[in-house]
Amino acid sequence: MHLGTRKLLLGSLLAAFCVQTSLVYLDPTADERPALSELALTGRRIWHRHNCQVCHQIYGFGGFLGPDLTNAAPRLTRARLDEILTQGNAQMPAFHLTPAEIDAVQQFLVELDRTGVGVARRARPLDPAAVHASVAAQVARPETPAEVRAGHATFTTLCTVCHVPFQATPLGLQTAPDLTTVVDRLSDQAIHDTIQAGRPERGMPAWALPEGKVAELVAFLRWLKHERATLAATLTGVDDTQPLPWWEFK
């Protein structure tokens, strides 16, 4: 490569770095947000003490073994937090946190979620609580088969930490796909194998479930596809896009 061309490329890269750095450090977002509460600060100290950033990300920065937790608060119930922060889960170790410590971690995640979108995405994020509530209401109808209800219970316990129906959930470099259409992409056997063996390369843990539980979960996923249009009609914002500057998450 000609020396002049190399200098031009190097100068362009340096200029781009300077512009991007100035945009980051001059961004007013931090000044516009309230400071973390004392309880949330305690939760942040617990986060650092247990090196949670080794596996998880905040705003896309951190490890990639676990999901980005910037906006995890709406989809993490207290029961689920109690389970994963005391007993662990799949690749997640057990930290044996006390109820007071879990309170602090939960508050940290709640206040973190309010600061903005952690991972840029084209589609406007749905409210996970509203989505799961809509699914639960449809499942509760008398005509819903018993195996679908049982599969929904398993889905709520194991899957909702990462998966939100109607949208792919960013998990660092990977995504938890929209499971309302999974039966279009995978056969029942492929779904069964994915549940039992996991997909470690994409952050999906293996769930050693009894065959009956797997069959119920597959039945629920088939029901989810069948009821997709009905469920979407009860929600607002499905498939809505959002403008998002490339240099920041808001």
Short mmCIF file of C-alpha atoms in Angstrom, two decimals:
data_model
loop_
_atom_site.label_atom_id
_atom_site.label_comp_id
_atom_site.label_asym_id
_atom_site.label_seq_id
_atom_site.Cartn_x
_atom_site.Cartn_y
_atom_site.Cartn_z
CA MET A 1 0.00 0.00 0.00
CA HIS A 2 1.30 3.47 -0.87
CA LEU A 3 2.68 5.40 2.10
CA GLY A 4 0.34 8.33 1.44
CA THR A 5 -2.68 6.03 1.40
CA ARG A 6 -1.67 4.45 4.68
CA LYS A 7 -1.27 7.86 6.30
CA LEU A 8 -4.70 8.87 5.02
CA LEU A 9 -6.30 5.71 6.44
CA LEU A 10 -4.53 6.15 9.77
CA GLY A 11 -5.62 9.79 9.94
CA SER A 12 -9.22 8.83 9.15
CA LEU A 13 -9.24 6.20 11.88
CA LEU A 14 -7.77 8.66 14.38
CA ALA A 15 -10.35 11.29 13.45
CA ALA A 16 -13.19 8.77 13.79
CA PHE A 17 -11.87 7.74 17.22
CA CYS A 18 -11.70 11.36 18.38
CA VAL A 19 -15.24 12.10 17.17
CA GLN A 20 -16.67 8.97 18.76
CA THR A 21 -14.84 9.64 22.04
CA SER A 22 -16.10 13.22 22.18
CA LEU A 23 -19.68 12.05 21.56
CA VAL A 24 -19.41 9.55 24.40
CA TYR A 25 -17.93 11.95 26.96
CA LEU A 26 -20.10 14.93 26.00
CA ASP A 27 -23.31 12.90 26.07
CA PRO A 28 -25.63 14.45 28.69
CA THR A 29 -27.50 11.23 29.53
CA ALA A 30 -25.68 10.63 32.82
CA ASP A 31 -26.37 14.18 34.04
CA GLU A 32 -30.05 13.85 33.13
CA ARG A 33 -30.56 10.67 35.16
CA PRO A 34 -31.03 10.57 38.94
CA ALA A 35 -28.26 9.02 41.01
CA LEU A 36 -28.69 5.44 42.21
CA SER A 37 -30.40 5.00 45.56
CA GLU A 38 -28.44 3.67 48.52
CA LEU A 39 -30.06 0.25 48.14
CA ALA A 40 -29.18 0.15 44.44
CA LEU A 41 -25.59 1.20 45.24
CA THR A 42 -25.41 -1.73 47.66
CA GLY A 43 -26.61 -3.97 44.85
CA ARG A 44 -23.93 -2.58 42.55
CA ARG A 45 -21.26 -3.34 45.16
CA ILE A 46 -22.55 -6.93 45.35
CA TRP A 47 -22.40 -7.06 41.53
CA HIS A 48 -18.72 -6.07 41.61
CA ARG A 49 -17.85 -8.21 44.62
CA HIS A 50 -19.08 -11.35 42.87
CA ASN A 51 -17.55 -10.33 39.49
CA CYS A 52 -20.91 -10.56 37.71
CA GLN A 53 -19.43 -8.63 34.76
CA VAL A 54 -17.23 -11.63 33.92
CA CYS A 55 -20.30 -13.41 32.50
CA HIS A 56 -22.91 -10.63 32.13
CA GLN A 57 -22.94 -7.27 30.39
CA ILE A 58 -24.23 -3.81 31.23
CA TYR A 59 -24.83 -1.68 28.12
CA GLY A 60 -23.24 -4.47 26.08
CA PHE A 61 -19.92 -4.38 27.98
CA GLY A 62 -18.77 -7.40 29.96
CA GLY A 63 -18.70 -11.16 29.49
CA PHE A 64 -20.79 -13.08 27.00
CA LEU A 65 -21.54 -16.31 28.84
CA GLY A 66 -24.73 -14.83 30.28
CA PRO A 67 -27.28 -12.29 29.02
CA ASP A 68 -27.00 -8.51 29.07
CA LEU A 69 -28.77 -7.44 32.26
CA THR A 70 -29.24 -3.73 31.54
CA ASN A 71 -32.95 -4.21 30.88
CA ALA A 72 -33.48 -7.55 32.64
CA ALA A 73 -35.52 -6.21 35.58
CA PRO A 74 -38.96 -6.33 33.88
CA ARG A 75 -38.61 -10.02 33.01
CA LEU A 76 -37.00 -11.18 36.28
CA THR A 77 -39.53 -12.05 38.96
CA ARG A 78 -38.47 -12.07 42.60
CA ALA A 79 -39.00 -15.83 42.75
CA ARG A 80 -36.66 -16.27 39.80
CA LEU A 81 -34.03 -14.01 41.38
CA ASP A 82 -34.26 -15.95 44.65
CA GLU A 83 -33.65 -19.17 42.75
CA ILE A 84 -30.72 -18.13 40.57
CA LEU A 85 -28.94 -16.04 43.24
CA THR A 86 -29.10 -18.77 45.89
CA GLN A 87 -29.17 -22.09 44.01
CA GLY A 88 -27.60 -21.09 40.69
CA ASN A 89 -28.79 -22.31 37.32
CA ALA A 90 -27.09 -24.30 34.55
CA GLN A 91 -23.80 -22.39 33.99
CA MET A 92 -24.64 -19.85 36.71
CA PRO A 93 -22.99 -20.66 40.07
CA ALA A 94 -24.85 -20.51 43.38
CA PHE A 95 -23.93 -17.35 45.30
CA HIS A 96 -26.06 -18.11 48.38
CA LEU A 97 -27.09 -14.47 48.75
CA THR A 98 -29.24 -13.43 51.69
CA PRO A 99 -32.74 -11.97 51.17
CA ALA A 100 -31.37 -8.50 51.98
CA GLU A 101 -28.63 -8.87 49.39
CA ILE A 102 -31.15 -10.05 46.79
CA ASP A 103 -33.27 -6.97 47.61
CA ALA A 104 -30.25 -4.80 46.82
CA VAL A 105 -29.41 -6.60 43.56
CA GLN A 106 -33.03 -6.40 42.46
CA GLN A 107 -33.16 -2.66 43.14
CA PHE A 108 -29.90 -2.16 41.24
CA LEU A 109 -31.39 -3.93 38.21
CA VAL A 110 -34.65 -1.96 38.48
CA GLU A 111 -32.87 1.41 38.53
CA LEU A 112 -30.40 0.28 35.86
CA ASP A 113 -33.31 -0.59 33.56
CA ARG A 114 -34.58 3.01 33.83
CA THR A 115 -31.34 4.48 32.45
CA GLY A 116 -32.01 3.43 28.86
CA VAL A 117 -31.64 0.62 26.35
CA GLY A 118 -28.60 -1.53 27.00
CA VAL A 119 -28.29 -3.12 23.57
CA ALA A 120 -29.24 -1.30 20.41
CA ARG A 121 -32.04 -2.95 18.50
CA ARG A 122 -34.14 -1.99 15.51
CA ALA A 123 -37.50 -3.05 16.94
CA ARG A 124 -38.97 -1.07 19.80
CA PRO A 125 -38.76 -3.27 22.92
CA LEU A 126 -42.07 -4.49 24.29
CA ASP A 127 -42.93 -4.45 27.97
CA PRO A 128 -42.04 -8.02 29.03
CA ALA A 129 -44.50 -7.90 31.94
CA ALA A 130 -47.35 -6.99 29.58
CA VAL A 131 -46.38 -9.73 27.12
CA HIS A 132 -46.19 -12.42 29.78
CA ALA A 133 -49.45 -11.22 31.33
CA SER A 134 -51.19 -11.47 27.96
CA VAL A 135 -49.88 -15.00 27.43
CA ALA A 136 -50.93 -16.03 30.93
CA ALA A 137 -54.44 -14.65 30.40
CA GLN A 138 -54.84 -16.61 27.16
CA VAL A 139 -53.48 -19.79 28.74
CA ALA A 140 -55.97 -19.46 31.59
CA ARG A 141 -58.95 -19.83 29.26
CA PRO A 142 -61.03 -22.95 30.02
CA GLU A 143 -60.57 -24.40 26.54
CA THR A 144 -56.77 -24.42 26.79
CA PRO A 145 -55.47 -28.03 26.93
CA ALA A 146 -53.95 -29.16 30.21
CA GLU A 147 -50.60 -30.00 28.60
CA VAL A 148 -50.36 -26.44 27.26
CA ARG A 149 -50.99 -25.04 30.74
CA ALA A 150 -48.33 -27.33 32.17
CA GLY A 151 -45.90 -26.30 29.40
CA HIS A 152 -46.59 -22.63 30.13
CA ALA A 153 -45.71 -23.20 33.79
CA THR A 154 -42.37 -24.72 32.76
CA PHE A 155 -41.78 -21.91 30.28
CA THR A 156 -42.43 -19.30 32.98
CA THR A 157 -40.04 -21.01 35.39
CA LEU A 158 -37.15 -21.68 33.02
CA CYS A 159 -37.39 -19.61 29.87
CA THR A 160 -38.64 -16.11 30.63
CA VAL A 161 -35.30 -14.91 32.01
CA CYS A 162 -34.01 -14.78 28.43
CA HIS A 163 -37.00 -15.18 26.11
CA VAL A 164 -39.81 -12.66 25.56
CA PRO A 165 -42.49 -13.62 23.01
CA PHE A 166 -42.76 -11.41 19.89
CA GLN A 167 -39.19 -10.17 20.06
CA ALA A 168 -35.62 -11.43 19.95
CA THR A 169 -33.92 -10.53 23.22
CA PRO A 170 -30.28 -9.34 22.95
CA LEU A 171 -27.86 -11.41 25.03
CA GLY A 172 -24.52 -9.80 24.37
CA LEU A 173 -23.24 -11.15 21.05
CA GLN A 174 -26.16 -13.58 20.81
CA THR A 175 -29.94 -13.29 20.99
CA ALA A 176 -32.69 -15.30 22.60
CA PRO A 177 -35.03 -15.81 19.61
CA ASP A 178 -38.75 -15.13 19.41
CA LEU A 179 -40.35 -18.42 20.46
CA THR A 180 -43.77 -17.59 19.00
CA THR A 181 -42.42 -18.76 15.64
CA VAL A 182 -39.92 -21.42 16.70
CA VAL A 183 -42.14 -24.26 15.44
CA ASP A 184 -41.81 -22.79 11.94
CA ARG A 185 -38.02 -23.06 12.14
CA LEU A 186 -37.54 -26.31 14.05
CA SER A 187 -39.25 -29.69 14.13
CA ASP A 188 -40.63 -31.08 17.38
CA GLN A 189 -37.58 -33.36 17.63
CA ALA A 190 -35.19 -30.46 17.06
CA ILE A 191 -36.94 -28.44 19.78
CA HIS A 192 -36.76 -31.47 22.08
CA ASP A 193 -33.02 -31.87 21.42
CA THR A 194 -32.35 -28.15 21.96
CA ILE A 195 -34.12 -28.21 25.32
CA GLN A 196 -32.33 -31.34 26.49
CA ALA A 197 -28.84 -30.65 25.11
CA GLY A 198 -28.89 -26.85 25.02
CA ARG A 199 -26.86 -24.71 22.64
CA PRO A 200 -23.82 -23.71 24.73
CA GLU A 201 -22.23 -21.82 21.84
CA ARG A 202 -25.22 -19.45 21.88
CA GLY A 203 -25.65 -19.26 25.65
CA MET A 204 -28.59 -21.71 25.76
CA PRO A 205 -28.24 -24.04 28.79
CA ALA A 206 -29.22 -27.70 28.76
CA TRP A 207 -32.34 -28.53 30.75
CA ALA A 208 -32.41 -32.12 32.00
CA LEU A 209 -36.20 -32.33 31.98
CA PRO A 210 -38.29 -35.51 32.04
CA GLU A 211 -39.69 -36.49 28.64
CA GLY A 212 -43.19 -35.55 29.74
CA LYS A 213 -42.11 -32.02 30.67
CA VAL A 214 -40.37 -31.56 27.33
CA ALA A 215 -43.51 -32.73 25.50
CA GLU A 216 -45.60 -30.22 27.47
CA LEU A 217 -43.18 -27.42 26.64
CA VAL A 218 -43.30 -28.31 22.93
CA ALA A 219 -47.11 -28.34 23.12
CA PHE A 220 -47.04 -24.86 24.64
CA LEU A 221 -44.74 -23.57 21.88
CA ARG A 222 -47.10 -24.97 19.25
CA TRP A 223 -50.02 -23.29 21.03
CA LEU A 224 -48.02 -20.04 21.18
CA LYS A 225 -47.66 -20.05 17.39
CA HIS A 226 -51.34 -20.93 16.90
CA GLU A 227 -52.44 -18.06 19.18
CA ARG A 228 -49.84 -15.57 17.93
CA ALA A 229 -52.27 -13.29 16.09
CA THR A 230 -54.72 -13.31 19.01
CA LEU A 231 -51.98 -12.48 21.48
CA ALA A 232 -50.51 -9.74 19.26
CA ALA A 233 -53.92 -8.07 19.07
CA THR A 234 -53.91 -7.66 22.87
CA LEU A 235 -50.56 -5.85 22.82
CA THR A 236 -49.34 -2.52 21.47
CA GLY A 237 -46.06 -1.99 19.68
CA VAL A 238 -45.54 -5.45 18.19
CA ASP A 239 -42.96 -5.10 15.38
CA ASP A 240 -42.73 -1.29 15.83
CA THR A 241 -39.33 0.12 14.89
CA GLN A 242 -37.46 2.85 16.73
CA PRO A 243 -34.92 5.47 15.67
CA LEU A 244 -31.64 4.95 17.51
CA PRO A 245 -28.40 6.96 17.06
CA TRP A 246 -25.45 4.68 16.42
CA TRP A 247 -23.25 6.31 19.08
CA GLU A 248 -25.50 5.95 22.10
CA PHE A 249 -28.21 3.85 23.71
CA LYS A 250 -31.37 5.74 24.62
#
